PDB file of C-alpha atoms and ligand atoms in Angstrom:
ATOM      1  CA  MET A   1     -48.546 -28.709  12.303  1.00 83.00           C
ATOM      2  CA  LYS A   2     -50.676 -29.007  15.442  1.00 92.00           C
ATOM      3  CA  LEU A   3     -52.308 -32.183  16.749  1.00 96.00           C
ATOM      4  CA  ILE A   4     -54.980 -31.773  19.427  1.00 97.00           C
ATOM      5  CA  ILE A   5     -55.473 -34.506  22.024  1.00 97.00           C
ATOM      6  CA  ALA A   6     -59.246 -34.350  22.438  1.00 97.00           C
ATOM      7  CA  THR A   7     -59.505 -35.015  26.170  1.00 97.00           C
ATOM      8  CA  ARG A   8     -60.225 -33.069  29.335  1.00 95.00           C
ATOM      9  CA  ASN A   9     -58.961 -35.931  31.531  1.00 96.00           C
ATOM     10  CA  ALA A  10     -55.522 -34.857  32.818  1.00 97.00           C
ATOM     11  CA  HIS A  11     -54.475 -38.406  33.828  1.00 97.00           C
ATOM     12  CA  LYS A  12     -55.319 -39.768  30.402  1.00 97.00           C
ATOM     13  CA  LEU A  13     -53.482 -36.898  28.702  1.00 97.00           C
ATOM     14  CA  GLU A  14     -50.362 -37.552  30.768  1.00 97.00           C
ATOM     15  CA  GLU A  15     -50.437 -41.263  29.867  1.00 97.00           C
ATOM     16  CA  ILE A  16     -50.902 -40.554  26.149  1.00 97.00           C
ATOM     17  CA  ARG A  17     -48.055 -38.035  26.166  1.00 95.00           C
ATOM     18  CA  SER A  18     -45.671 -40.428  27.917  1.00 94.00           C
ATOM     19  CA  ILE A  19     -46.554 -43.474  25.765  1.00 96.00           C
ATOM     20  CA  PHE A  20     -46.740 -41.958  22.287  1.00 93.00           C
ATOM     21  CA  ASN A  21     -43.860 -40.330  20.456  1.00 86.00           C
ATOM     22  CA  PHE A  22     -45.320 -37.385  18.536  1.00 86.00           C
ATOM     23  CA  GLN A  23     -41.992 -36.524  16.833  1.00 81.00           C
ATOM     24  CA  GLU A  24     -42.078 -33.065  15.292  1.00 84.00           C
ATOM     25  CA  LEU A  25     -45.749 -32.405  15.925  1.00 90.00           C
ATOM     26  CA  GLU A  26     -46.849 -29.578  18.188  1.00 94.00           C
ATOM     27  CA  VAL A  27     -49.212 -31.364  20.572  1.00 95.00           C
ATOM     28  CA  LEU A  28     -51.988 -29.417  22.327  1.00 97.00           C
ATOM     29  CA  SER A  29     -55.031 -30.660  24.216  1.00 96.00           C
ATOM     30  CA  ALA A  30     -58.644 -29.686  24.823  1.00 95.00           C
ATOM     31  CA  PHE A  31     -57.348 -27.795  27.919  1.00 96.00           C
ATOM     32  CA  ASP A  32     -55.721 -25.301  25.488  1.00 96.00           C
ATOM     33  CA  PHE A  33     -59.152 -24.510  23.988  1.00 95.00           C
ATOM     34  CA  PRO A  34     -61.330 -23.603  27.004  1.00 94.00           C
ATOM     35  CA  ASP A  35     -63.982 -21.970  24.814  1.00 94.00           C
ATOM     36  CA  ILE A  36     -64.797 -25.110  22.853  1.00 92.00           C
ATOM     37  CA  PRO A  37     -67.923 -26.748  24.315  1.00 88.00           C
ATOM     38  CA  ASP A  38     -67.583 -30.206  25.917  1.00 92.00           C
ATOM     39  CA  VAL A  39     -68.297 -33.068  23.527  1.00 96.00           C
ATOM     40  CA  VAL A  40     -71.447 -34.925  24.608  1.00 96.00           C
ATOM     41  CA  GLU A  41     -70.509 -38.615  24.785  1.00 96.00           C
ATOM     42  CA  ASP A  42     -73.884 -40.027  23.781  1.00 97.00           C
ATOM     43  CA  ARG A  43     -72.893 -42.926  21.506  1.00 98.00           C
ATOM     44  CA  ASP A  44     -73.378 -46.492  22.711  1.00 97.00           C
ATOM     45  CA  THR A  45     -69.933 -47.787  21.691  1.00 98.00           C
ATOM     46  CA  LEU A  46     -66.364 -46.751  22.538  1.00 98.00           C
ATOM     47  CA  GLU A  47     -65.752 -46.423  18.770  1.00 98.00           C
ATOM     48  CA  GLY A  48     -68.725 -44.066  18.393  1.00 98.00           C
ATOM     49  CA  ASN A  49     -67.642 -41.790  21.231  1.00 98.00           C
ATOM     50  CA  ALA A  50     -63.952 -41.795  20.230  1.00 98.00           C
ATOM     51  CA  VAL A  51     -64.838 -40.763  16.659  1.00 98.00           C
ATOM     52  CA  LYS A  52     -67.306 -38.137  17.892  1.00 98.00           C
ATOM     53  CA  LYS A  53     -64.702 -36.554  20.209  1.00 98.00           C
ATOM     54  CA  ALA A  54     -61.956 -36.537  17.548  1.00 98.00           C
ATOM     55  CA  VAL A  55     -64.204 -35.184  14.782  1.00 98.00           C
ATOM     56  CA  GLU A  56     -65.850 -32.408  16.858  1.00 98.00           C
ATOM     57  CA  ILE A  57     -62.507 -31.154  18.201  1.00 97.00           C
ATOM     58  CA  ALA A  58     -60.871 -31.332  14.752  1.00 97.00           C
ATOM     59  CA  GLN A  59     -63.707 -29.369  13.161  1.00 97.00           C
ATOM     60  CA  ALA A  60     -63.811 -26.808  15.988  1.00 96.00           C
ATOM     61  CA  THR A  61     -60.048 -26.136  15.884  1.00 96.00           C
ATOM     62  CA  GLY A  62     -59.243 -26.716  12.195  1.00 96.00           C
ATOM     63  CA  CYS A  63     -56.454 -29.100  13.289  1.00 96.00           C
ATOM     64  CA  TRP A  64     -55.933 -32.864  13.279  1.00 97.00           C
ATOM     65  CA  ALA A  65     -57.306 -34.387  16.509  1.00 97.00           C
ATOM     66  CA  LEU A  66     -56.755 -37.644  18.375  1.00 98.00           C
ATOM     67  CA  ALA A  67     -59.297 -38.934  20.928  1.00 98.00           C
ATOM     68  CA  ASP A  68     -59.340 -41.847  23.390  1.00 98.00           C
ATOM     69  CA  ASP A  69     -62.514 -43.491  24.635  1.00 98.00           C
ATOM     70  CA  SER A  70     -61.953 -46.208  27.214  1.00 98.00           C
ATOM     71  CA  GLY A  71     -63.999 -48.473  29.426  1.00 98.00           C
ATOM     72  CA  LEU A  72     -63.861 -51.374  31.844  1.00 98.00           C
ATOM     73  CA  GLU A  73     -65.789 -54.473  30.689  1.00 98.00           C
ATOM     74  CA  VAL A  74     -66.619 -56.941  33.471  1.00 98.00           C
ATOM     75  CA  GLU A  75     -67.590 -60.479  32.434  1.00 98.00           C
ATOM     76  CA  ALA A  76     -70.024 -61.236  35.295  1.00 98.00           C
ATOM     77  CA  LEU A  77     -71.811 -57.926  34.596  1.00 98.00           C
ATOM     78  CA  GLY A  78     -72.351 -58.673  30.893  1.00 98.00           C
ATOM     79  CA  GLY A  79     -69.660 -56.182  29.831  1.00 98.00           C
ATOM     80  CA  ALA A  80     -70.784 -53.315  32.110  1.00 98.00           C
ATOM     81  CA  PRO A  81     -69.840 -50.603  32.875  1.00 98.00           C
ATOM     82  CA  GLY A  82     -68.215 -50.563  29.387  1.00 98.00           C
ATOM     83  CA  VAL A  83     -68.963 -47.424  27.430  1.00 98.00           C
ATOM     84  CA  TYR A  84     -70.677 -45.994  30.553  1.00 98.00           C
ATOM     85  CA  SER A  85     -67.560 -46.379  32.763  1.00 98.00           C
ATOM     86  CA  ALA A  86     -67.172 -42.643  33.482  1.00 97.00           C
ATOM     87  CA  ARG A  87     -70.777 -42.247  34.711  1.00 97.00           C
ATOM     88  CA  TYR A  88     -71.382 -45.747  36.156  1.00 98.00           C
ATOM     89  CA  ALA A  89     -72.615 -44.459  39.542  1.00 98.00           C
ATOM     90  CA  GLY A  90     -74.523 -41.541  37.953  1.00 97.00           C
ATOM     91  CA  GLU A  91     -73.895 -38.098  36.406  1.00 94.00           C
ATOM     92  CA  GLU A  92     -71.253 -36.078  38.315  1.00 95.00           C
ATOM     93  CA  CYS A  93     -70.077 -39.180  40.210  1.00 97.00           C
ATOM     94  CA  SER A  94     -66.499 -39.559  41.470  1.00 98.00           C
ATOM     95  CA  TYR A  95     -64.018 -42.367  40.792  1.00 98.00           C
ATOM     96  CA  ALA A  96     -64.657 -43.493  44.403  1.00 98.00           C
ATOM     97  CA  ASP A  97     -68.430 -43.710  43.738  1.00 98.00           C
ATOM     98  CA  ASN A  98     -67.794 -45.834  40.624  1.00 98.00           C
ATOM     99  CA  ASN A  99     -65.419 -48.176  42.446  1.00 98.00           C
ATOM    100  CA  GLU A 100     -67.891 -48.570  45.311  1.00 98.00           C
ATOM    101  CA  LYS A 101     -70.698 -49.427  42.897  1.00 98.00           C
ATOM    102  CA  LEU A 102     -68.499 -51.919  41.040  1.00 98.00           C
ATOM    103  CA  LEU A 103     -67.658 -53.743  44.292  1.00 98.00           C
ATOM    104  CA  ARG A 104     -71.353 -53.788  45.247  1.00 98.00           C
ATOM    105  CA  GLU A 105     -72.449 -55.197  41.871  1.00 98.00           C
ATOM    106  CA  LEU A 106     -69.748 -57.867  41.949  1.00 98.00           C
ATOM    107  CA  SER A 107     -70.391 -58.993  45.504  1.00 97.00           C
ATOM    108  CA  GLY A 108     -71.115 -62.737  45.543  1.00 95.00           C
ATOM    109  CA  LYS A 109     -70.283 -63.234  41.844  1.00 97.00           C
ATOM    110  CA  GLU A 110     -68.012 -66.131  41.039  1.00 96.00           C
ATOM    111  CA  SER A 111     -66.163 -64.642  38.068  1.00 97.00           C
ATOM    112  CA  ARG A 112     -64.171 -61.447  38.611  1.00 98.00           C
ATOM    113  CA  SER A 113     -62.634 -61.422  35.114  1.00 98.00           C
ATOM    114  CA  ALA A 114     -62.565 -58.094  33.314  1.00 98.00           C
ATOM    115  CA  ARG A 115     -60.757 -56.186  30.621  1.00 98.00           C
ATOM    116  CA  PHE A 116     -60.002 -52.556  29.927  1.00 99.00           C
ATOM    117  CA  ARG A 117     -60.596 -51.481  26.321  1.00 98.00           C
ATOM    118  CA  THR A 118     -59.460 -48.313  24.562  1.00 98.00           C
ATOM    119  CA  VAL A 119     -60.428 -47.015  21.133  1.00 98.00           C
ATOM    120  CA  ILE A 120     -58.262 -44.245  19.669  1.00 98.00           C
ATOM    121  CA  ALA A 121     -59.690 -42.144  16.834  1.00 98.00           C
ATOM    122  CA  LEU A 122     -57.716 -39.796  14.581  1.00 98.00           C
ATOM    123  CA  SER A 123     -59.606 -37.141  12.617  1.00 98.00           C
ATOM    124  CA  ASP A 124     -58.390 -34.802   9.905  1.00 97.00           C
ATOM    125  CA  PRO A 125     -59.551 -31.143  10.089  1.00 97.00           C
ATOM    126  CA  GLY A 126     -62.462 -31.948   7.761  1.00 97.00           C
ATOM    127  CA  GLY A 127     -63.844 -34.620  10.104  1.00 98.00           C
ATOM    128  CA  SER A 128     -62.738 -37.793   8.350  1.00 98.00           C
ATOM    129  CA  ALA A 129     -61.719 -40.307  11.051  1.00 98.00           C
ATOM    130  CA  GLN A 130     -60.096 -43.712  11.483  1.00 98.00           C
ATOM    131  CA  THR A 131     -59.766 -45.870  14.621  1.00 98.00           C
ATOM    132  CA  VAL A 132     -57.536 -48.459  16.306  1.00 98.00           C
ATOM    133  CA  ASP A 133     -58.148 -50.310  19.566  1.00 98.00           C
ATOM    134  CA  GLY A 134     -56.349 -52.074  22.397  1.00 98.00           C
ATOM    135  CA  GLU A 135     -57.262 -54.158  25.421  1.00 98.00           C
ATOM    136  CA  CYS A 136     -55.797 -55.427  28.683  1.00 98.00           C
ATOM    137  CA  PRO A 137     -57.296 -58.467  30.478  1.00 98.00           C
ATOM    138  CA  GLY A 138     -57.270 -58.897  34.262  1.00 98.00           C
ATOM    139  CA  VAL A 139     -59.390 -59.351  37.388  1.00 98.00           C
ATOM    140  CA  ILE A 140     -61.285 -57.089  39.795  1.00 98.00           C
ATOM    141  CA  ILE A 141     -60.109 -57.530  43.392  1.00 98.00           C
ATOM    142  CA  GLU A 142     -62.246 -57.117  46.512  1.00 97.00           C
ATOM    143  CA  GLU A 143     -60.778 -53.935  48.000  1.00 98.00           C
ATOM    144  CA  LEU A 144     -59.029 -50.809  46.695  1.00 98.00           C
ATOM    145  CA  ARG A 145     -55.214 -50.997  46.596  1.00 98.00           C
ATOM    146  CA  GLY A 146     -52.691 -48.326  45.513  1.00 98.00           C
ATOM    147  CA  GLU A 147     -52.543 -44.595  44.832  1.00 98.00           C
ATOM    148  CA  ASN A 148     -51.229 -44.334  41.263  1.00 98.00           C
ATOM    149  CA  GLY A 149     -53.249 -43.955  38.073  1.00 97.00           C
ATOM    150  CA  PHE A 150     -56.946 -43.043  38.085  1.00 98.00           C
ATOM    151  CA  GLY A 151     -60.474 -44.402  37.685  1.00 98.00           C
ATOM    152  CA  TYR A 152     -60.779 -48.143  38.307  1.00 98.00           C
ATOM    153  CA  ASP A 153     -56.992 -48.676  38.609  1.00 98.00           C
ATOM    154  CA  PRO A 154     -57.062 -49.492  42.392  1.00 98.00           C
ATOM    155  CA  LEU A 155     -59.406 -52.463  41.713  1.00 98.00           C
ATOM    156  CA  PHE A 156     -57.795 -53.897  38.543  1.00 99.00           C
ATOM    157  CA  VAL A 157     -54.987 -56.467  38.578  1.00 99.00           C
ATOM    158  CA  PRO A 158     -53.737 -57.122  35.029  1.00 98.00           C
ATOM    159  CA  ASP A 159     -53.134 -60.771  34.037  1.00 98.00           C
ATOM    160  CA  GLY A 160     -49.574 -61.870  34.864  1.00 98.00           C
ATOM    161  CA  TYR A 161     -49.213 -59.443  37.823  1.00 98.00           C
ATOM    162  CA  SER A 162     -50.221 -59.467  41.494  1.00 98.00           C
ATOM    163  CA  GLU A 163     -50.387 -55.669  41.962  1.00 98.00           C
ATOM    164  CA  THR A 164     -53.193 -53.378  40.819  1.00 98.00           C
ATOM    165  CA  PHE A 165     -52.623 -50.750  38.119  1.00 98.00           C
ATOM    166  CA  ALA A 166     -52.653 -48.249  41.018  1.00 98.00           C
ATOM    167  CA  GLU A 167     -49.806 -50.111  42.789  1.00 98.00           C
ATOM    168  CA  LEU A 168     -47.670 -50.738  39.693  1.00 98.00           C
ATOM    169  CA  ASP A 169     -45.206 -48.097  38.585  1.00 98.00           C
ATOM    170  CA  SER A 170     -46.661 -45.854  35.866  1.00 97.00           C
ATOM    171  CA  GLU A 171     -43.859 -47.073  33.581  1.00 97.00           C
ATOM    172  CA  VAL A 172     -45.285 -50.633  33.851  1.00 98.00           C
ATOM    173  CA  LYS A 173     -48.904 -49.562  33.327  1.00 98.00           C
ATOM    174  CA  ASN A 174     -47.879 -47.484  30.315  1.00 98.00           C
ATOM    175  CA  ARG A 175     -46.125 -50.523  28.796  1.00 98.00           C
ATOM    176  CA  ILE A 176     -48.935 -53.097  29.159  1.00 98.00           C
ATOM    177  CA  SER A 177     -52.213 -51.162  29.383  1.00 98.00           C
ATOM    178  CA  HIS A 178     -55.169 -51.057  26.986  1.00 98.00           C
ATOM    179  CA  ARG A 179     -54.097 -47.474  26.137  1.00 98.00           C
ATOM    180  CA  ALA A 180     -50.515 -48.607  25.446  1.00 98.00           C
ATOM    181  CA  GLN A 181     -51.748 -51.387  23.110  1.00 98.00           C
ATOM    182  CA  ALA A 182     -54.021 -48.994  21.219  1.00 98.00           C
ATOM    183  CA  LEU A 183     -51.274 -46.352  20.915  1.00 97.00           C
ATOM    184  CA  GLN A 184     -48.842 -49.030  19.685  1.00 97.00           C
ATOM    185  CA  ARG A 185     -51.317 -49.818  16.884  1.00 98.00           C
ATOM    186  CA  ALA A 186     -51.795 -46.095  16.266  1.00 97.00           C
ATOM    187  CA  HIS A 187     -48.048 -45.783  15.834  1.00 95.00           C
ATOM    188  CA  GLU A 188     -47.898 -48.748  13.413  1.00 95.00           C
ATOM    189  CA  GLN A 189     -50.759 -47.407  11.309  1.00 96.00           C
ATOM    190  CA  TRP A 190     -50.345 -43.635  11.473  1.00 95.00           C
ATOM    191  CA  ALA A 191     -46.642 -42.855  12.074  1.00 90.00           C
ATOM    192  CA  ASN A 192     -46.052 -42.002   8.413  1.00 89.00           C
ATOM    193  CA  LEU A 193     -49.223 -39.976   8.160  1.00 91.00           C
ATOM    194  CA  LEU A 194     -48.475 -38.018  11.354  1.00 89.00           C
ATOM    195  CA  SER A 195     -44.871 -37.336  10.396  1.00 86.00           C
ATOM    196  CA  SER A 196     -46.010 -35.885   7.055  1.00 87.00           C
ATOM    197  CA  LEU A 197     -48.403 -33.338   8.644  1.00 85.00           C
TER     198      LEU A 197
HETATM  199  P1  LIG B 201     -62.368 -37.622  28.065  1.00 89.47           P
HETATM  200  O1  LIG B 201     -63.680 -38.124  27.484  1.00 89.47           O
HETATM  201  O2  LIG B 201     -62.332 -36.135  28.217  1.00 89.47           O
HETATM  202  O3  LIG B 201     -61.171 -38.160  27.349  1.00 89.47           O
HETATM  203  P2  LIG B 201     -63.170 -39.266  30.356  1.00 89.47           P
HETATM  204  O4  LIG B 201     -62.640 -39.427  31.750  1.00 89.47           O
HETATM  205  O5  LIG B 201     -64.631 -38.898  30.204  1.00 89.47           O
HETATM  206  O6  LIG B 201     -62.242 -38.209  29.590  1.00 89.47           O
HETATM  207  P3  LIG B 201     -63.794 -41.725  28.986  1.00 89.47           P
HETATM  208  O7  LIG B 201     -65.026 -41.152  28.403  1.00 89.47           O
HETATM  209  O8  LIG B 201     -62.910 -42.544  28.101  1.00 89.47           O
HETATM  210  O9  LIG B 201     -62.851 -40.587  29.586  1.00 89.47           O
HETATM  211  O10 LIG B 201     -64.248 -42.504  30.294  1.00 89.47           O
HETATM  212  C1  LIG B 201     -63.614 -43.613  30.683  1.00 89.47           C
HETATM  213  C2  LIG B 201     -63.749 -43.853  32.166  1.00 89.47           C
HETATM  214  O11 LIG B 201     -63.207 -45.182  32.317  1.00 89.47           O
HETATM  215  C3  LIG B 201     -62.857 -42.932  33.001  1.00 89.47           C
HETATM  216  O12 LIG B 201     -63.572 -41.867  33.570  1.00 89.47           O
HETATM  217  C4  LIG B 201     -62.344 -43.883  34.073  1.00 89.47           C
HETATM  218  O13 LIG B 201     -63.280 -44.018  35.104  1.00 89.47           O
HETATM  219  C5  LIG B 201     -62.257 -45.210  33.330  1.00 89.47           C
HETATM  220  N1  LIG B 201     -60.924 -45.431  32.744  1.00 89.47           N
HETATM  221  C6  LIG B 201     -60.491 -45.162  31.486  1.00 89.47           C
HETATM  222  N2  LIG B 201     -59.191 -45.475  31.332  1.00 89.47           N
HETATM  223  C7  LIG B 201     -58.789 -45.952  32.535  1.00 89.47           C
HETATM  224  C8  LIG B 201     -57.562 -46.422  33.020  1.00 89.47           C
HETATM  225  O14 LIG B 201     -56.460 -46.437  32.263  1.00 89.47           O
HETATM  226  N3  LIG B 201     -57.513 -46.828  34.284  1.00 89.47           N
HETATM  227  C9  LIG B 201     -58.599 -46.796  35.083  1.00 89.47           C
HETATM  228  N4  LIG B 201     -59.800 -46.349  34.707  1.00 89.47           N
HETATM  229  C10 LIG B 201     -59.901 -45.921  33.432  1.00 89.47           C
END
C-alpha cells in the first residue's frame, strides 16, 4: 500500500522520512505527482491547512496521505507569524526575507519567547482525516546562526540548548523538534492502522 507525504518542501520531507518509521509502507511524496495542482493553504489554523493538504492529496491520488502544517508562534507578536509563517514577508518571499522581517518586528521587544508548532493530518483515500500535534518551546536570538535545517532555524534556540536549530546536528533537531513530537504522537496513535494498510 502507498502512503503519500503531502508536501513539496524537500527539507520537511527529509525530516519526516528520517524521524518516522513507515515499516512496510511504500512512501511517496507530492514530488512524485507533478501533475497534481498545489494545495491552496487558505485556512486560518495549522489544523485546517494540514487536513486540507492531506485530504486533497489523498483524493487526487486514491492513496492514504499524511500532511504537515507547521508554524512559528512568537509571544511578543501575539502568536505571529503562526499559520502564516511561510509567507510572513509576502507571497514568493524567501526564508531570508522572513527571518529579516522577524528580527525587525522583534526589535526592542522584551520577550523573545517562541514555540514551533506542527499539526500532522492523516487522510484515507475517501478524505476522512484525523490529526495530532507537537510543539517545541524556545527563544528567538538577535542574529542568524548556523547552516543546517531550513526556515526560521537559524534564529531559534530550543529551551535547554544554547545552539540554534541550524547549528545543532540534524539528529538532535529530529529528536526534540515540534515535528518529532507530532510524529511520535502519530506513531502512538496510527502505527497499527498504518501497518494494516
Ligand atoms: P508544504 O506546505 O508543501 O508542506 P511549506 O514550506 O509551505 O511546505 P508550511 O505551510 O508548513 O510548509 O509552512 C511552514 C513555514 O514555517 C515554512 O515555510 C518555514 O518557513 C517554517 N517552518 C516550518 N517548520 C520549520 C522548521 O522545522 N524549522 C524552521 N522553520 C520551519
